[in-house]
Short mmCIF file of C-alpha atoms and ligand atoms in Angstrom, two decimals:
data_model
loop_
_atom_site.label_atom_id
_atom_site.label_comp_id
_atom_site.label_asym_id
_atom_site.label_seq_id
_atom_site.Cartn_x
_atom_site.Cartn_y
_atom_site.Cartn_z
CA MET A 892 7.35 2.01 -8.88
CA ALA A 893 4.72 3.08 -12.05
CA GLY A 894 1.99 4.57 -10.65
CA GLU A 895 2.52 4.37 -6.94
CA PHE A 896 1.19 7.46 -4.30
CA THR A 897 3.69 9.64 -3.16
CA ARG A 898 3.00 13.19 -2.06
CA ARG A 899 5.60 14.65 -4.84
CA GLY A 900 3.39 12.38 -7.62
CA PHE A 901 0.21 13.76 -6.34
CA LEU A 902 1.60 17.23 -6.70
CA ARG A 903 2.77 16.41 -10.33
CA THR A 904 -0.67 15.10 -11.21
CA ALA A 905 -2.56 17.85 -9.95
CA ALA A 906 -0.24 20.46 -11.60
CA ALA A 907 -0.25 18.47 -14.98
CA THR A 908 -4.57 18.07 -14.45
CA ALA A 909 -4.32 21.88 -14.08
CA ALA A 910 -2.34 22.02 -17.33
CA LEU A 911 -4.69 20.00 -19.57
CA GLY A 912 -7.41 23.22 -19.46
CA PRO A 913 -10.83 22.12 -20.23
CA VAL A 914 -10.92 19.11 -17.89
CA SER A 915 -13.06 19.45 -14.80
CA ALA A 916 -11.72 20.33 -11.08
CA SER A 917 -13.44 16.82 -10.40
CA ALA A 918 -10.34 14.71 -12.46
CA THR A 919 -7.90 16.48 -9.65
CA GLN A 920 -10.41 14.91 -7.13
CA GLY A 921 -10.36 12.07 -8.53
CA ALA A 922 -6.61 11.52 -9.18
CA ALA A 923 -6.52 11.96 -5.18
CA ALA A 924 -9.52 10.24 -4.00
CA THR A 925 -8.02 6.99 -6.09
CA ALA A 926 -4.42 7.44 -4.55
CA ARG A 927 -4.56 4.89 -1.84
CA LYS A 928 -2.33 1.45 -1.03
CA PRO A 929 -4.66 -1.55 -1.59
CA ASP A 930 -6.24 -2.85 1.43
CA GLY A 931 -7.70 -6.07 -0.66
CA PRO A 932 -8.06 -6.85 -4.08
CA VAL A 933 -9.16 -3.70 -6.48
CA VAL A 934 -11.49 -4.42 -8.99
CA ILE A 935 -13.01 -1.55 -11.52
CA ALA A 936 -15.81 -1.80 -14.24
CA SER A 937 -17.98 0.36 -16.40
CA ALA A 938 -20.99 1.63 -14.50
CA ASN A 939 -23.07 -1.49 -15.97
CA GLY A 940 -20.27 -3.90 -13.78
CA LEU A 941 -21.03 -2.80 -10.28
CA ARG A 942 -22.80 -6.76 -9.70
CA ALA A 943 -19.21 -7.82 -12.16
CA THR A 944 -16.89 -6.01 -9.79
CA ALA A 945 -18.53 -7.45 -6.47
CA ARG A 946 -18.53 -11.04 -7.56
CA ALA A 947 -15.08 -10.33 -9.24
CA ALA A 948 -13.62 -9.34 -5.80
CA GLU A 949 -15.85 -11.99 -3.79
CA LEU A 950 -13.71 -14.59 -6.15
CA ILE A 951 -10.37 -13.35 -6.14
CA ALA A 952 -10.47 -13.37 -1.96
CA GLN A 953 -11.27 -16.81 -2.64
CA GLY A 954 -8.19 -17.16 -4.99
CA VAL A 955 -9.54 -17.18 -8.01
CA THR A 956 -6.86 -15.38 -10.56
CA PRO A 957 -7.85 -11.86 -11.31
CA VAL A 958 -8.79 -12.95 -15.16
CA ASP A 959 -11.21 -15.63 -14.10
CA ALA A 960 -12.84 -13.49 -11.71
CA VAL A 961 -13.70 -10.70 -14.26
CA VAL A 962 -14.91 -13.41 -16.81
CA ALA A 963 -17.26 -15.05 -13.69
CA GLY A 964 -18.27 -10.88 -13.06
CA VAL A 965 -19.14 -9.66 -16.15
CA ALA A 966 -21.09 -13.14 -17.10
CA ILE A 967 -23.82 -12.05 -14.51
CA VAL A 968 -24.42 -8.81 -17.26
CA GLU A 969 -23.75 -11.03 -20.61
CA ALA A 970 -26.82 -12.94 -18.96
CA ASP A 971 -29.01 -9.97 -17.91
CA PRO A 972 -31.99 -9.71 -20.81
CA ASP A 973 -31.93 -6.00 -19.78
CA ASP A 974 -28.94 -4.67 -20.53
CA HIS A 975 -28.93 -3.68 -24.05
CA SER A 976 -25.23 -3.44 -24.15
CA VAL A 977 -23.78 -6.89 -23.67
CA GLY A 978 -24.48 -10.90 -24.30
CA TYR A 979 -28.31 -12.06 -23.62
CA GLY A 980 -30.75 -9.19 -24.66
CA GLY A 981 -27.85 -6.87 -26.30
CA LEU A 982 -29.34 -4.49 -29.37
CA PRO A 983 -28.68 -6.70 -32.78
CA ASN A 984 -26.93 -5.32 -36.24
CA GLU A 985 -29.16 -3.80 -38.65
CA ARG A 986 -30.52 -7.09 -39.56
CA GLY A 987 -31.71 -7.96 -36.42
CA VAL A 988 -28.73 -10.61 -35.43
CA VAL A 989 -26.96 -10.40 -32.00
CA GLU A 990 -23.08 -10.21 -33.25
CA LEU A 991 -20.89 -10.22 -29.87
CA ASP A 992 -17.32 -9.24 -29.22
CA ALA A 993 -15.23 -9.85 -26.30
CA SER A 994 -11.44 -9.94 -25.06
CA VAL A 995 -9.54 -11.31 -22.13
CA MET A 996 -5.97 -10.49 -21.16
CA ASP A 997 -4.02 -12.24 -18.23
CA GLY A 998 -0.98 -10.27 -16.51
CA PRO A 999 1.15 -13.15 -15.27
CA THR A 1000 1.38 -14.52 -18.77
CA HIS A 1001 0.82 -11.43 -20.78
CA ASN A 1002 -1.56 -13.99 -22.79
CA SER A 1003 -4.86 -12.92 -24.65
CA GLY A 1004 -8.09 -14.47 -26.12
CA ALA A 1005 -10.60 -12.47 -27.81
CA VAL A 1006 -13.94 -13.62 -30.52
CA ALA A 1007 -15.41 -11.24 -32.82
CA ALA A 1008 -19.32 -11.05 -34.37
CA LEU A 1009 -19.76 -13.76 -32.66
CA GLN A 1010 -23.64 -15.08 -33.05
CA ARG A 1011 -25.82 -17.38 -30.78
CA VAL A 1012 -23.56 -17.91 -27.61
CA LYS A 1013 -24.19 -16.15 -24.45
CA HIS A 1014 -20.58 -15.35 -23.24
CA PRO A 1015 -18.25 -14.09 -25.17
CA ALA A 1016 -15.39 -13.68 -22.48
CA GLN A 1017 -15.65 -17.60 -21.70
CA VAL A 1018 -15.35 -18.31 -24.84
CA ALA A 1019 -12.72 -15.23 -25.62
CA LEU A 1020 -10.96 -17.08 -22.29
CA ARG A 1021 -10.88 -20.56 -24.12
CA VAL A 1022 -9.14 -18.63 -27.42
CA MET A 1023 -6.50 -17.77 -24.71
CA ARG A 1024 -6.15 -21.57 -22.84
CA ARG A 1025 -7.15 -23.97 -25.57
CA THR A 1026 -5.57 -22.45 -28.78
CA ASP A 1027 -2.27 -20.83 -30.12
CA HIS A 1028 -4.50 -17.61 -31.54
CA ALA A 1029 -5.39 -14.63 -30.31
CA LEU A 1030 -8.71 -14.01 -32.04
CA LEU A 1031 -11.56 -15.70 -33.89
CA VAL A 1032 -14.04 -14.31 -35.77
CA GLY A 1033 -17.65 -15.55 -36.78
CA ALA A 1034 -18.34 -18.90 -37.83
CA GLY A 1035 -14.95 -19.74 -37.03
CA ALA A 1036 -15.77 -19.27 -33.08
CA LEU A 1037 -18.82 -20.19 -32.87
CA GLU A 1038 -17.80 -23.46 -34.61
CA PHE A 1039 -15.13 -23.43 -31.74
CA ALA A 1040 -17.39 -22.53 -28.75
CA LYS A 1041 -19.73 -24.99 -30.16
CA ALA A 1042 -16.97 -27.46 -29.77
CA HIS A 1043 -16.17 -26.45 -26.24
CA GLY A 1044 -19.60 -27.14 -25.43
CA PHE A 1045 -21.23 -24.05 -25.52
CA LYS A 1046 -24.89 -24.03 -26.01
CA GLU A 1047 -26.35 -22.16 -29.32
CA GLU A 1048 -28.84 -20.14 -28.42
CA GLU A 1049 -31.44 -17.11 -29.79
CA LEU A 1050 -29.80 -14.22 -27.77
CA LEU A 1051 -32.32 -11.49 -29.38
CA THR A 1052 -34.79 -10.68 -26.56
CA ASP A 1053 -38.25 -9.37 -27.81
CA GLU A 1054 -37.54 -6.09 -26.26
CA ALA A 1055 -34.25 -5.24 -28.00
CA ARG A 1056 -36.20 -7.21 -30.92
CA GLU A 1057 -38.87 -4.27 -30.52
CA MET A 1058 -35.81 -1.36 -30.12
CA TRP A 1059 -34.41 -2.83 -33.32
CA LEU A 1060 -37.73 -2.75 -34.91
CA LYS A 1061 -38.42 0.82 -34.12
CA TRP A 1062 -34.91 1.52 -35.45
CA LYS A 1063 -35.49 0.23 -38.87
CA GLU A 1064 -38.85 1.96 -38.92
CA ARG A 1065 -37.79 5.07 -38.35
CA HIS A 1066 -34.20 5.32 -39.74
CA SER A 1067 -34.98 6.38 -43.09
CA ASP A 1068 -38.53 7.57 -45.31
CA ARG A 1069 -36.98 5.76 -48.18
CA ASP A 1070 -37.22 2.46 -47.67
CA ASP A 1071 -40.85 0.40 -47.62
CA TRP A 1072 -40.77 -0.33 -43.25
CA LEU A 1073 -43.83 1.57 -41.98
CA PRO A 1074 -43.63 2.87 -38.30
CA PRO A 1075 -47.31 2.40 -36.94
CA LEU A 1076 -49.93 4.99 -37.61
CA GLU A 1077 -51.66 4.06 -33.99
CA PRO A 1078 -50.98 5.23 -31.35
CA PRO A 1079 -49.36 8.73 -32.35
CA ASP A 1080 -45.20 7.87 -33.62
CA ASN A 1081 -43.25 10.00 -30.98
CA GLY A 1082 -39.96 7.90 -32.25
CA ALA A 1083 -38.94 10.05 -35.25
CA ALA A 1084 -37.87 13.17 -33.25
CA GLU A 1085 -36.50 10.72 -30.66
CA ILE A 1086 -34.06 9.39 -33.49
CA LYS A 1087 -33.32 12.88 -34.47
CA SER A 1088 -32.62 14.16 -31.39
CA GLY A 1089 -30.15 10.94 -31.20
CA GLY A 1090 -32.35 9.64 -28.38
CA MET A 1091 -31.99 6.13 -29.78
CA LEU A 1092 -30.36 5.48 -33.56
CA TYR A 1093 -26.87 4.08 -32.42
CA THR A 1094 -25.56 3.08 -28.72
CA HIS A 1095 -21.85 2.15 -27.96
CA GLY A 1096 -22.47 0.45 -24.53
CA THR A 1097 -19.85 -2.60 -23.21
CA ILE A 1098 -18.67 -3.45 -20.20
CA ASN A 1099 -14.98 -3.55 -19.38
CA CYS A 1100 -13.73 -4.97 -15.76
CA ASP A 1101 -10.13 -5.35 -14.60
CA ALA A 1102 -8.78 -6.14 -11.37
CA VAL A 1103 -6.23 -6.68 -9.28
CA ASP A 1104 -4.92 -8.96 -6.20
CA LEU A 1105 -3.04 -8.31 -3.18
CA HIS A 1106 0.04 -9.98 -5.43
CA GLY A 1107 -0.29 -7.18 -7.56
CA ASN A 1108 -1.51 -9.63 -10.20
CA LEU A 1109 -3.66 -8.27 -13.11
CA GLY A 1110 -6.37 -9.48 -14.96
CA GLY A 1111 -8.65 -7.87 -17.87
CA VAL A 1112 -12.20 -8.42 -19.87
CA THR A 1113 -13.87 -6.38 -22.17
CA THR A 1114 -17.59 -7.93 -23.68
CA THR A 1115 -19.75 -6.07 -25.41
CA SER A 1116 -23.19 -6.55 -28.20
CA GLY A 1117 -21.03 -3.62 -30.34
CA LEU A 1118 -22.60 -0.88 -31.84
CA SER A 1119 -25.91 -1.05 -32.06
CA TYR A 1120 -27.87 -1.92 -35.35
CA LYS A 1121 -24.24 -2.28 -37.00
CA ILE A 1122 -23.41 -3.43 -40.47
CA PRO A 1123 -23.04 -7.10 -39.91
CA GLY A 1124 -19.74 -7.71 -39.19
CA ARG A 1125 -18.43 -4.72 -37.25
CA VAL A 1126 -15.71 -5.29 -35.12
CA GLY A 1127 -15.14 -2.59 -32.31
CA ASP A 1128 -11.98 -1.81 -30.11
CA SER A 1129 -13.73 -4.49 -27.63
CA PRO A 1130 -11.86 -7.19 -28.89
CA ILE A 1131 -8.79 -5.84 -29.99
CA ILE A 1132 -6.25 -6.57 -27.24
CA GLY A 1133 -4.37 -2.97 -27.53
CA ALA A 1134 -7.68 -0.78 -27.87
CA GLY A 1135 -10.66 -2.22 -26.00
CA LEU A 1136 -8.48 -3.90 -23.37
CA TYR A 1137 -4.70 -4.22 -22.35
CA VAL A 1138 -2.97 -5.51 -19.40
CA ASP A 1139 0.84 -5.30 -18.33
CA ASN A 1140 1.19 -6.91 -15.04
CA ALA A 1141 4.27 -4.83 -14.60
CA VAL A 1142 2.36 -1.63 -15.09
CA GLY A 1143 -1.85 -1.96 -14.89
CA ALA A 1144 -4.66 -2.75 -17.00
CA ALA A 1145 -6.94 -0.44 -19.18
CA GLY A 1146 -10.02 -0.84 -20.93
CA SER A 1147 -12.48 1.16 -22.70
CA THR A 1148 -16.69 1.94 -23.45
CA GLY A 1149 -18.13 4.08 -26.24
CA ARG A 1150 -17.23 4.44 -30.04
CA GLY A 1151 -14.79 1.59 -30.03
CA GLU A 1152 -14.13 3.36 -33.86
CA ALA A 1153 -12.33 5.80 -31.73
CA VAL A 1154 -10.84 4.04 -29.38
CA ILE A 1155 -9.36 1.32 -32.40
CA LYS A 1156 -7.86 4.51 -34.11
CA ASN A 1157 -5.83 5.82 -31.41
CA CYS A 1158 -5.26 2.41 -29.48
CA GLY A 1159 -6.49 3.51 -26.51
CA ALA A 1160 -6.28 0.63 -23.93
CA PHE A 1161 -2.11 0.36 -24.99
CA ALA A 1162 -1.80 4.04 -24.71
CA THR A 1163 -3.37 3.94 -21.21
CA VAL A 1164 -1.32 1.89 -20.25
CA GLU A 1165 1.67 2.86 -21.20
CA LEU A 1166 1.13 6.61 -19.85
CA MET A 1167 0.86 4.59 -16.66
CA ARG A 1168 4.11 3.19 -17.61
CA GLN A 1169 5.58 6.58 -17.61
CA GLY A 1170 4.69 7.69 -14.06
CA LYS A 1171 1.12 9.38 -15.25
CA PRO A 1172 -1.63 8.47 -12.64
CA PRO A 1173 -4.26 6.14 -14.05
CA VAL A 1174 -6.93 8.98 -14.42
CA GLU A 1175 -4.56 11.39 -15.87
CA ALA A 1176 -3.59 8.38 -18.17
CA CYS A 1177 -7.17 8.58 -18.93
CA LEU A 1178 -7.38 11.87 -19.78
CA GLN A 1179 -4.59 12.47 -21.95
CA VAL A 1180 -5.73 9.36 -23.96
CA LEU A 1181 -9.15 10.96 -24.31
CA LYS A 1182 -7.33 14.43 -25.21
CA ARG A 1183 -5.58 12.11 -27.93
CA ILE A 1184 -8.67 11.09 -29.42
CA VAL A 1185 -10.12 14.29 -29.42
CA ALA A 1186 -6.60 15.82 -31.38
CA HIS A 1187 -7.25 13.48 -33.85
CA LEU A 1188 -10.74 14.36 -34.65
CA THR A 1189 -10.78 15.66 -38.25
CA ASP A 1190 -13.84 14.46 -39.63
CA PRO A 1191 -17.09 17.21 -39.45
CA ARG A 1192 -19.60 14.65 -39.28
CA LEU A 1193 -18.29 13.44 -36.05
CA LYS A 1194 -18.25 16.81 -34.14
CA ASP A 1195 -21.12 18.98 -32.69
CA SER A 1196 -21.73 22.87 -33.90
CA SER A 1197 -18.79 23.56 -31.39
CA GLY A 1198 -16.31 21.31 -32.75
CA ARG A 1199 -16.24 18.87 -29.95
CA PRO A 1200 -16.89 15.05 -30.21
CA ASN A 1201 -20.87 14.41 -31.05
CA PHE A 1202 -20.02 11.02 -29.06
CA ASP A 1203 -18.35 9.53 -25.97
CA VAL A 1204 -15.51 7.53 -24.92
CA LYS A 1205 -14.97 6.31 -21.54
CA MET A 1206 -11.60 4.86 -20.25
CA TYR A 1207 -11.05 2.87 -17.41
CA ALA A 1208 -7.23 2.23 -15.72
CA LEU A 1209 -5.94 0.74 -12.94
CA ALA A 1210 -2.53 0.40 -11.69
CA LYS A 1211 -0.63 -2.72 -10.17
CA ASP A 1212 -0.25 -0.80 -6.84
CA GLY A 1213 -4.22 -0.56 -6.55
CA THR A 1214 -4.93 3.11 -7.91
CA PHE A 1215 -7.54 3.32 -10.33
CA GLY A 1216 -9.08 6.19 -11.95
CA ALA A 1217 -11.51 6.74 -15.17
CA ALA A 1218 -12.38 9.33 -17.44
CA ALA A 1219 -15.28 10.48 -20.10
CA ILE A 1220 -14.95 12.82 -22.95
CA TRP A 1221 -18.24 14.28 -21.80
CA SER A 1222 -19.26 14.65 -18.12
CA GLY A 1223 -22.03 12.83 -16.00
CA GLY A 1224 -21.09 9.52 -16.39
CA GLN A 1225 -19.90 7.13 -13.36
CA PHE A 1226 -17.63 3.66 -13.04
CA ALA A 1227 -18.18 0.75 -11.03
CA VAL A 1228 -14.88 0.08 -7.85
CA HIS A 1229 -15.02 -2.45 -5.51
CA SER A 1230 -11.67 -1.30 -3.18
CA ALA A 1231 -11.02 -1.73 0.49
CA GLY A 1232 -14.52 -4.05 0.90
CA ARG A 1233 -16.52 -1.22 -0.94
CA ASN A 1234 -18.37 -1.89 -3.84
CA ARG A 1235 -19.31 1.26 -5.25
CA LEU A 1236 -20.14 3.88 -8.22
CA GLU A 1237 -17.90 6.88 -8.41
CA ASP A 1238 -18.21 9.61 -11.21
CA THR A 1239 -15.48 9.47 -14.03
CA ALA A 1240 -13.65 12.53 -15.08
CA TYR A 1241 -14.25 14.43 -18.12
CA LEU A 1242 -12.60 16.64 -20.45
CA TYR A 1243 -16.14 18.67 -21.25
CA GLU A 1244 -19.22 19.29 -19.20
CA ARG A 1245 -22.54 18.37 -21.16
CA PRO A 1246 -24.57 20.67 -21.84
CA PRO A 1247 -28.00 20.88 -20.72
CA LYS A 1248 -30.77 18.41 -22.97
CA GLU A 1249 -32.29 20.75 -25.52
CA GLN A 1250 -36.38 20.84 -24.69
N1 LIG B 222 -16.91 -0.03 -27.57
C1 LIG B 222 -17.78 -0.84 -28.10
C2 LIG B 222 -17.91 -1.21 -29.60
O1 LIG B 222 -17.29 0.35 -30.17
O2 LIG B 222 -18.30 -2.04 -30.25
#
């Protein structure tokens, strides 16, 4: 069975990982540490999803399907004003309007639903679930998605919090000296330096959450406010099935966070699941997809002085047998896991060691 753990499989993983060159030792350790038979539901998520994994595991244990459970789990983060990457409190587009993207996929039915550039509805993942179950479509966008959400009783509300508005205003006043928006004179402004060092120019936060129950049934969700300060209407990988999320009930589930444009062009989640289908352990599948993203990168604008990507992508993968893994282009990341009754953060494997921050 794809992803099933055997000693021979582990040796193959270790050898393949060693052949990847720049991959860290922690990639091999991650593969070994996560290769096990599940003794309860297994739920994984991006690092901001620790509450989501706990909630989803609790619901699955009560008999809720994996796809419903992960949507309920990420709702906690969508409603959190302090998470500026998702739902309420998410960072807005360049005009100061919050636009949300989300997708869901159900393993047993191989059905999916998604919304993109949805405004004024706090829980886009729940709307995506309605698209999956109550339409013959796979993706609704913009005004049509909002109209559909309202028809299903979703409340329209302002999603831009004061804190997110202040962050947007800071970006707007400092990102160009060729417009009429000026930063305050007092107190002394260090925002421009922060922007120049990449500190707050753009962010790609997102939450992906995937689950498998004891019957081997899978479900996944990815939800986001997308790239901060984006051009209105920009859609990332999160609501694109095969890019930001993919589930095949015979194999596993995968999702992504980070620079969506890079994931879309490499069919990230689909490629990860296909690599697991070929027998790659989850962490190995994630690393291979990231290597592919790096190999396909040609634009010098997106490279650092050493020719490596100046952005990050993280891939998350969960196999049908409960083995799991996550990897990033750059070191220092974590992901959330609930397995064997324990909810925790684990380190992601990675391709490149992040250089120490310049002073
Ligand atoms: N991965 C989230 C986005 O690029 O929109």
